[in-house]
PDB file of C-alpha atoms in Angstrom:
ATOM      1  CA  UNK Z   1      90.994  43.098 109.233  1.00  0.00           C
ATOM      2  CA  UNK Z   2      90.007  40.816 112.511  1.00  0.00           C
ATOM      3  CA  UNK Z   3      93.261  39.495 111.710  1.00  0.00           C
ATOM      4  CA  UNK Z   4      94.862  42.247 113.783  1.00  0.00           C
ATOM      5  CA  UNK Z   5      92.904  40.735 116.469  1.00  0.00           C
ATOM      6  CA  UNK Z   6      95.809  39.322 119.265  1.00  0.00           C
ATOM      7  CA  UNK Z   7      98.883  41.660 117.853  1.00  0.00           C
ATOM      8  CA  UNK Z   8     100.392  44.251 119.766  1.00  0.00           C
ATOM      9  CA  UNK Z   9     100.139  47.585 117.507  1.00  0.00           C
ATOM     10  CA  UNK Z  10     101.367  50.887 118.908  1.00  0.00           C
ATOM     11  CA  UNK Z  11      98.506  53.976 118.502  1.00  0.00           C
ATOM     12  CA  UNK Z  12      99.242  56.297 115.573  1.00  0.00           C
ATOM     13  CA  UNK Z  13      99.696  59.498 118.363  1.00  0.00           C
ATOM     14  CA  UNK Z  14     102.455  56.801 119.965  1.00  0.00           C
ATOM     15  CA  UNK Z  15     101.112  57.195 123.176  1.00  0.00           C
ATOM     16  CA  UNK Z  16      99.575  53.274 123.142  1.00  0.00           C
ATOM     17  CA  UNK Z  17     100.660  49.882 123.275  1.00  0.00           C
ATOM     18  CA  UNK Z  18      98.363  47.268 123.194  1.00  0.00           C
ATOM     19  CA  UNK Z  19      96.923  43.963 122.544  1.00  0.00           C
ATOM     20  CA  UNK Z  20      93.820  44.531 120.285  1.00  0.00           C
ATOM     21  CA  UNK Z  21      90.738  43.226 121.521  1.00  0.00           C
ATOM     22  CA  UNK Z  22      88.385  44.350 118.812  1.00  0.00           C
ATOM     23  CA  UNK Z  23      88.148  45.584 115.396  1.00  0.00           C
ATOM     24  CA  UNK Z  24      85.491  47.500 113.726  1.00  0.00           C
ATOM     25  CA  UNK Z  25      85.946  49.202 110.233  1.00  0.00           C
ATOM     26  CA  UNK Z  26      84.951  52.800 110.081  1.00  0.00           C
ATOM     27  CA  UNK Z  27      84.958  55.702 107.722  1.00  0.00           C
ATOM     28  CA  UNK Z  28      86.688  58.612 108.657  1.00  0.00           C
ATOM     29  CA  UNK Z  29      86.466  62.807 107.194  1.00  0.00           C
ATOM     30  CA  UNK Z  30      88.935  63.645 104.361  1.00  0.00           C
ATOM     31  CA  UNK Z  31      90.459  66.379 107.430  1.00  0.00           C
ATOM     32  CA  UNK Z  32      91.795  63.379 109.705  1.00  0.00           C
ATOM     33  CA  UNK Z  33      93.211  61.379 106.056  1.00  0.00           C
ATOM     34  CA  UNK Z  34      94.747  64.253 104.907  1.00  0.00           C
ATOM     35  CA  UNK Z  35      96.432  64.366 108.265  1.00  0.00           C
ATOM     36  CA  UNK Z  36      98.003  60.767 107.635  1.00  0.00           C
ATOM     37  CA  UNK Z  37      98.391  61.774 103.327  1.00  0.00           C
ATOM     38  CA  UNK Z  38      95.873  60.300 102.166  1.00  0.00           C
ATOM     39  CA  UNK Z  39      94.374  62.821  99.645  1.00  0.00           C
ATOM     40  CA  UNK Z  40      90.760  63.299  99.418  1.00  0.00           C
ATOM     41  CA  UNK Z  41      89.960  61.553  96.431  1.00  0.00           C
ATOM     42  CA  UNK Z  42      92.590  57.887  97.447  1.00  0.00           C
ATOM     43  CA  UNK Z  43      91.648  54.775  98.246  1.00  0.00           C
ATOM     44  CA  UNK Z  44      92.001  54.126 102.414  1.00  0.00           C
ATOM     45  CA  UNK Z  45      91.360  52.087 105.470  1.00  0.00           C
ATOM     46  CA  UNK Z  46      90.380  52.970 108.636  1.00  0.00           C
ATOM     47  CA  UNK Z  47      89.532  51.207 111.866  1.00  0.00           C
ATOM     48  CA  UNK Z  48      88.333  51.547 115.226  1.00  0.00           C
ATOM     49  CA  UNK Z  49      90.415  49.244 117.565  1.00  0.00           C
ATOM     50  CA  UNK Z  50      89.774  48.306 120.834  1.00  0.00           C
ATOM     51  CA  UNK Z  51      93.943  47.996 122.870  1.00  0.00           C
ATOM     52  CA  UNK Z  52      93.875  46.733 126.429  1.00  0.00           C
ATOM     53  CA  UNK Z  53      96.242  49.262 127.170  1.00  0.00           C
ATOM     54  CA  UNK Z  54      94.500  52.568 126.578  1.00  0.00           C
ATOM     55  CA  UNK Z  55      92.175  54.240 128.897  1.00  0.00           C
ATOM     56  CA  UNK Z  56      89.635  55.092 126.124  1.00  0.00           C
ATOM     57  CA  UNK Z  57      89.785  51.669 125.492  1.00  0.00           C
ATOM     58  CA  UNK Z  58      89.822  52.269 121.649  1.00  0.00           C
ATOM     59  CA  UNK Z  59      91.942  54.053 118.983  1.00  0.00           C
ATOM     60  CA  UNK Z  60      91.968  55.056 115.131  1.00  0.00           C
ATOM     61  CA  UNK Z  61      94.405  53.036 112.533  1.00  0.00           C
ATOM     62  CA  UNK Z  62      94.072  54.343 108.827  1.00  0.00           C
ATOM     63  CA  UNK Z  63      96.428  53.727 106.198  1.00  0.00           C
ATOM     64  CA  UNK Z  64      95.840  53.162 102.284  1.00  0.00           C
ATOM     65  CA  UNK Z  65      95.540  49.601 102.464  1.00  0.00           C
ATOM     66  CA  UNK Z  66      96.200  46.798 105.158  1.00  0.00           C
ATOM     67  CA  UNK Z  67      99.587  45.782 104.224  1.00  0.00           C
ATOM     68  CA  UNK Z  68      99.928  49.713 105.446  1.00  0.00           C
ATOM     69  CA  UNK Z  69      98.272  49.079 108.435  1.00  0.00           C
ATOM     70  CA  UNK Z  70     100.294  46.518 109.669  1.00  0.00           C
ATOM     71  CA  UNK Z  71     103.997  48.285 108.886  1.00  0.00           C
ATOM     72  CA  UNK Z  72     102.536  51.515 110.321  1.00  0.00           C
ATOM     73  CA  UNK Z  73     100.897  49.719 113.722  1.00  0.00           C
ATOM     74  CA  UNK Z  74     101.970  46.377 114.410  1.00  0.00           C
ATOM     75  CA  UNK Z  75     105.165  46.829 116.723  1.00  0.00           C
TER      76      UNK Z  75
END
């Protein structure tokens, strides 16, 4: 997903908008999916990203598959 890599995307809380820097694929606890509806047992995505415009410097995108990712993030 270094494709995302130069878009602006907009953090899933909405308090973010950013350039990403950085992408790194992570794995995240079925808690946090089922928070976004992914069940337990489904397919998903997650990364971390790194947006020049938040003060942690990185946030969380998941989705069930990139083609989510970008309709959910990429403003």
């Amino acid at each position: 997903m270094k494709e995302l890599i130069g878009y602006t995307i907009q953090s899933h809380d909405n308090k973010y908008v950013g350039e990403v820097k950085q992408v790194e694929p992570i794995r995240v606890g079925k808690e946090f999916r089922k928070q976004f509806g992914i069940e337990a047992n489904e397919p998903y995505v997650a990364y971390a990203v790194a947006i020049d415009e938040s003060p942690k410097g990185w946030t969380t995108l998941i989705a069930r598959d990139g083609m989510e990712i970008h309709k959910r993030y990429v403003v």
